[in-house]
Tab-separated table of C-alpha atoms in Angstrom:
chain	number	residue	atom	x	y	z
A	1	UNK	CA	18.954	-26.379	-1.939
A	2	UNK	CA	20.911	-23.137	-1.323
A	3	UNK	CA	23.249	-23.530	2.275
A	4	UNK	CA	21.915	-21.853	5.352
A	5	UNK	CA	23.186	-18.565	6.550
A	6	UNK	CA	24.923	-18.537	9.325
A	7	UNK	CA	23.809	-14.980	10.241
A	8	UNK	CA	20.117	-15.903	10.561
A	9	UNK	CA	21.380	-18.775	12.853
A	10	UNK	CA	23.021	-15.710	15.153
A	11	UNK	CA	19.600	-13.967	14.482
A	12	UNK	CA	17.494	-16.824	15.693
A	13	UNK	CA	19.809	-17.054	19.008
A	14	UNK	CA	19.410	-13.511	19.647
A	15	UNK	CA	16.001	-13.876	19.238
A	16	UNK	CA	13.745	-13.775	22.580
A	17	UNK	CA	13.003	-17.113	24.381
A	18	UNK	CA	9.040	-17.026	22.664
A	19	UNK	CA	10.617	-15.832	19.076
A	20	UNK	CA	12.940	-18.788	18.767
A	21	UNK	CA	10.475	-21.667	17.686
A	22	UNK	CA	8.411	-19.098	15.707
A	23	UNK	CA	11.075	-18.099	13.505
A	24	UNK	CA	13.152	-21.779	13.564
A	25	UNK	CA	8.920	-22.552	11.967
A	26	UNK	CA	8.891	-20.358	9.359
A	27	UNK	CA	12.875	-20.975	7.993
A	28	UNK	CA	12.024	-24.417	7.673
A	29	UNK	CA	8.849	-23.865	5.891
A	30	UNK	CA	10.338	-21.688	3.846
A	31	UNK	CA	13.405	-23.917	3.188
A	32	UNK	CA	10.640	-26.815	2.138
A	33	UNK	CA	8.014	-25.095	0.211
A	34	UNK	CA	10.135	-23.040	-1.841
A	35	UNK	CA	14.107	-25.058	-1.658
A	36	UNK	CA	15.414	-22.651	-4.285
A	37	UNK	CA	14.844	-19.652	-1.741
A	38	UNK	CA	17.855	-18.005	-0.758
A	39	UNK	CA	18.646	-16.796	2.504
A	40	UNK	CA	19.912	-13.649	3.088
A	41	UNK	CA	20.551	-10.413	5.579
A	42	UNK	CA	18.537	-7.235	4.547
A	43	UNK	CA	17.929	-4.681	6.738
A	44	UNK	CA	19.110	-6.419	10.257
A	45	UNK	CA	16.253	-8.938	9.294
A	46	UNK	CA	16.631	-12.332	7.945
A	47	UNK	CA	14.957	-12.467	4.389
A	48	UNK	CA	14.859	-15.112	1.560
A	49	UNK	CA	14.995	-14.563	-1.732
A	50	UNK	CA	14.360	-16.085	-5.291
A	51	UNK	CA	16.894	-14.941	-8.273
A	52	UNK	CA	17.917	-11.776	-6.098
A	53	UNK	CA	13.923	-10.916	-5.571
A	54	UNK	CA	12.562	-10.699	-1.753
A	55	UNK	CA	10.289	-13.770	-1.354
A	56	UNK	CA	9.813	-13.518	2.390
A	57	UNK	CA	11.121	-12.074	5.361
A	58	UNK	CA	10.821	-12.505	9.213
A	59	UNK	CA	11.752	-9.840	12.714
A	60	UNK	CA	12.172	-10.398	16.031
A	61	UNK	CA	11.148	-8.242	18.788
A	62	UNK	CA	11.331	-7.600	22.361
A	63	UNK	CA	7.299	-8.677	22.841
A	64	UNK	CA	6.352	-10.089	19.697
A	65	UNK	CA	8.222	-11.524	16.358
A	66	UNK	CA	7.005	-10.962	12.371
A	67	UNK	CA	7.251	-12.660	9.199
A	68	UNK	CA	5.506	-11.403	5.713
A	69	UNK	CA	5.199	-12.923	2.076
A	70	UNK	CA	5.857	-10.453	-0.271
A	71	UNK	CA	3.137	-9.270	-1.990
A	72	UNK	CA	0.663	-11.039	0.622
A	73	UNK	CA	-0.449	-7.965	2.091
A	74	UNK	CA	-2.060	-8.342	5.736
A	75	UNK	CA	-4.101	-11.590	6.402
A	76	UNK	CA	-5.673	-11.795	9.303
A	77	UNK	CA	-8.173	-9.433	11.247
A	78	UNK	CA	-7.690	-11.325	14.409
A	79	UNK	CA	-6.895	-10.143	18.223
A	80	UNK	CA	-3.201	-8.787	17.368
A	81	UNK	CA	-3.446	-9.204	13.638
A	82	UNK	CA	-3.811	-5.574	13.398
A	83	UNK	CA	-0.638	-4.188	14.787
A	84	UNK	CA	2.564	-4.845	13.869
A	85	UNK	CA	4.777	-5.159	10.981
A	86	UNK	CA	4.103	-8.283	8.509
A	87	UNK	CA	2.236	-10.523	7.053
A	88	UNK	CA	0.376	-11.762	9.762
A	89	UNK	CA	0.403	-9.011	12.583
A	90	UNK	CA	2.154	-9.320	15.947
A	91	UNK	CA	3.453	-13.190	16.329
A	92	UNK	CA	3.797	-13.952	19.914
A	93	UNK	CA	3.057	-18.118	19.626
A	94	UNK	CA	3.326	-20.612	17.122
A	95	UNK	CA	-0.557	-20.697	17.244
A	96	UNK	CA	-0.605	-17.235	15.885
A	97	UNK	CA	0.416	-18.237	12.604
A	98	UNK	CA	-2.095	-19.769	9.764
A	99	UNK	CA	-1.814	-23.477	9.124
A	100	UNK	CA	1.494	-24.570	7.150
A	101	UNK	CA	-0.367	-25.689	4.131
A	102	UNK	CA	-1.318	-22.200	3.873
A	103	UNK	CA	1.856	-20.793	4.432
A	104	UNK	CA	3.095	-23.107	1.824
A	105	UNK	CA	0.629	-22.171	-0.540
A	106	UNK	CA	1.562	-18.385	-0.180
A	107	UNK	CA	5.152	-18.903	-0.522
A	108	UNK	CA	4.953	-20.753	-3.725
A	109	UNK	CA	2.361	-18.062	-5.062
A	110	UNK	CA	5.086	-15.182	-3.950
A	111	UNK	CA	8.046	-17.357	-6.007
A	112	UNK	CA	5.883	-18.117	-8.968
A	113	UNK	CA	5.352	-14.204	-9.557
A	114	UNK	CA	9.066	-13.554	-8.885
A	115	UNK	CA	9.913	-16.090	-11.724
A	116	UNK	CA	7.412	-14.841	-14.018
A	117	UNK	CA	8.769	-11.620	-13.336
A	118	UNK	CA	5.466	-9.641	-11.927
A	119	UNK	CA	4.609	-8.706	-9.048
A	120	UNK	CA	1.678	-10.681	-6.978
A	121	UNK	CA	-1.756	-9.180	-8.199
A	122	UNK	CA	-3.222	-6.849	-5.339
A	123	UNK	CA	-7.223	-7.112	-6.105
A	124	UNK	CA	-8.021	-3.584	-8.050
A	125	UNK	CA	-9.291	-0.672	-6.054
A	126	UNK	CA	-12.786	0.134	-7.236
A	127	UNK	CA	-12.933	2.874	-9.281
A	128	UNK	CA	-14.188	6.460	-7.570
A	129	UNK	CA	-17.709	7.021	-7.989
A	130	UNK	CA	-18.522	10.136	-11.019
A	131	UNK	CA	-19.370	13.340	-9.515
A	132	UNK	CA	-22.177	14.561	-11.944
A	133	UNK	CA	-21.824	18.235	-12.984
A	134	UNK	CA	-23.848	20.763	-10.434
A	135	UNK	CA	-26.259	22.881	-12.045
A	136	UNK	CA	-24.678	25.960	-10.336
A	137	UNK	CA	-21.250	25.340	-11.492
A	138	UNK	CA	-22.815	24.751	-14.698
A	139	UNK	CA	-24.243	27.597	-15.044
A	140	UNK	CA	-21.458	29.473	-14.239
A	141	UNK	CA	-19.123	27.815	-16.628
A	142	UNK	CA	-21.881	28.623	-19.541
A	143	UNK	CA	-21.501	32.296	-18.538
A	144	UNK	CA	-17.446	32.132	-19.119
A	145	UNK	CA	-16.665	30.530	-22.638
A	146	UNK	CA	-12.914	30.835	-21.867
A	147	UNK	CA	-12.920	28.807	-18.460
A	148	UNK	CA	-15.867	25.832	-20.040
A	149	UNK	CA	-13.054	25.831	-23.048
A	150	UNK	CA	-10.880	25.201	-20.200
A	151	UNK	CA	-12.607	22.649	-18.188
A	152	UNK	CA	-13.646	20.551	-20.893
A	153	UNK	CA	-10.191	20.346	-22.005
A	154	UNK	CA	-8.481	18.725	-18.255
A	155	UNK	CA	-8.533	15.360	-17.911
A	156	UNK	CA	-11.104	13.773	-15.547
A	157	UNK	CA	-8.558	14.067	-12.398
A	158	UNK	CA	-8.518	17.780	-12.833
A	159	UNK	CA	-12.184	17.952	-13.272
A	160	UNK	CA	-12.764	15.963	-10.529
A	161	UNK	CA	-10.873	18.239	-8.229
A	162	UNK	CA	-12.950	21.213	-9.203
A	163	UNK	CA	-16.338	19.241	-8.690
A	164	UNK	CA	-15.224	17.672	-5.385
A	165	UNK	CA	-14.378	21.284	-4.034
A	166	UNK	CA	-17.302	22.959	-4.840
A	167	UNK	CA	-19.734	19.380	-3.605
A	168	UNK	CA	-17.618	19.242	-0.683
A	169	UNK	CA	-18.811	23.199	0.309
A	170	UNK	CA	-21.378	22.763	3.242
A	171	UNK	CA	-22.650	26.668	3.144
A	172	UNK	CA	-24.260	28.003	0.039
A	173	UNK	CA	-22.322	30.738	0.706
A	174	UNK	CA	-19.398	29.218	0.507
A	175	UNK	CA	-20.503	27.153	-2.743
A	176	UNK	CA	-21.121	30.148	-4.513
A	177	UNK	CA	-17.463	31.427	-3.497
A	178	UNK	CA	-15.995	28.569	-4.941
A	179	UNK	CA	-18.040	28.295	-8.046
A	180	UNK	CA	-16.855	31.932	-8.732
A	181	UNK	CA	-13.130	31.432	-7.903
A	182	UNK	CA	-13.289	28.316	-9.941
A	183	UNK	CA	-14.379	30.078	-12.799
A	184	UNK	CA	-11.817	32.787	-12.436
A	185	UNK	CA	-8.895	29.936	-12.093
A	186	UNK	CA	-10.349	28.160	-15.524
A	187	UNK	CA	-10.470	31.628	-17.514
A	188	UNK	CA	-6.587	31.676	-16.670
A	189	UNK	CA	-6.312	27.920	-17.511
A	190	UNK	CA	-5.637	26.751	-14.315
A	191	UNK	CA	-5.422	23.334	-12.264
A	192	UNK	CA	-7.101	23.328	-8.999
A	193	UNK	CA	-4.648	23.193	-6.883
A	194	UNK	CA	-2.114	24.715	-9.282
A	195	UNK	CA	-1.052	26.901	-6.422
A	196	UNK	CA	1.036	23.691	-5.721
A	197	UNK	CA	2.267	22.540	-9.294
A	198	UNK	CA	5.562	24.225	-8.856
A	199	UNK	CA	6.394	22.394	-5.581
């Protein structure tokens, strides 16, 4: 088991009166669930790491005190949990944290990644609903060869952009506007928001 660091023993005195036992907590946990964890300075904050990688980190503040599992995302949706930095939301008692087992469990998840050298899986995002072609903008493409050739040709991002812009019109006036300048953008072979492509 790696020595303790002095500096997050300075850190932990420092700490307000409420942080102290919340923090002393965690560094123990830490020090038994994962004893190969390092610990470690990073940003003012104590943090421990495995083979140079953040495992975990904990703050202490003037009304509340932090810790996060990297990769862990937030947990709870709890009074407090939403606010703050961490893990776990704004940590004001020992109470406010999830049972140790838990804790554990996390920790060993976080250094089992870092050894396998990935990063703990985030669950996917689901995948944005298809915008089916309008019959107006259709249309409209039919009528210009040149910008269909074009349209056909982006990538489904880029013809997604043009589809959300002219579904996301709420006049038929201005529909129609956009359908036309869309078509005028494609004959040149342009992006829809190629106004920006240089930035």
């Amino acid at each position: 088991m790696p020595q303790a660091d002095p500096r997050i023993d300075a850190f932990i005195a420092k700490a307000q009166p409420f942080a102290q036992p919340i923090l002393d907590h965690v560094r123990a946990l830490v020090r038994t669930a994962v004893p190969e964890a390092e610990e470690t300075i990073k940003w003012s904050m104590p943090h421990f790491t495995v083979n140079g990688k953040i495992l975990a980190g904990m703050a202490a503040f003037k009304a509340h005190s932090a810790f996060f599992v990297h990769g862990a995302g937030r947990m709870g949706e709890g009074e407090g949990q939403k606010d703050g930095m961490g893990s776990f939301g704004k940590l004001t008692a020992l109470s406010d944290l999830p049972p140790d087992s838990e804790l554990a469990d996390l920790l060993r998840k976080g250094r089992d990644a870092i050894l396998a050298g990935a990063k703990p899986a985030k669950a996917p995002k689901a995948p944005k609903p298809d915008i089916p072609m309008q019959d107006d903008f259709a249309a409209a493409l039919a009528a210009s060869p040149k910008a269909k050739a074009t349209f056909d040709g982006f990538p489904p991002s880029a013809r997604r952009e043009y589809l959300e812009w002219v579904v996301d019109a709420k006049r038929p006036e201005t529909r129609a506007k956009r359908i036309a300048q869309a078509v005028e953008w494609l004959a040149e072979g342009k992006k829809r928001n190629w106004k920006y492509e240089s930035c």
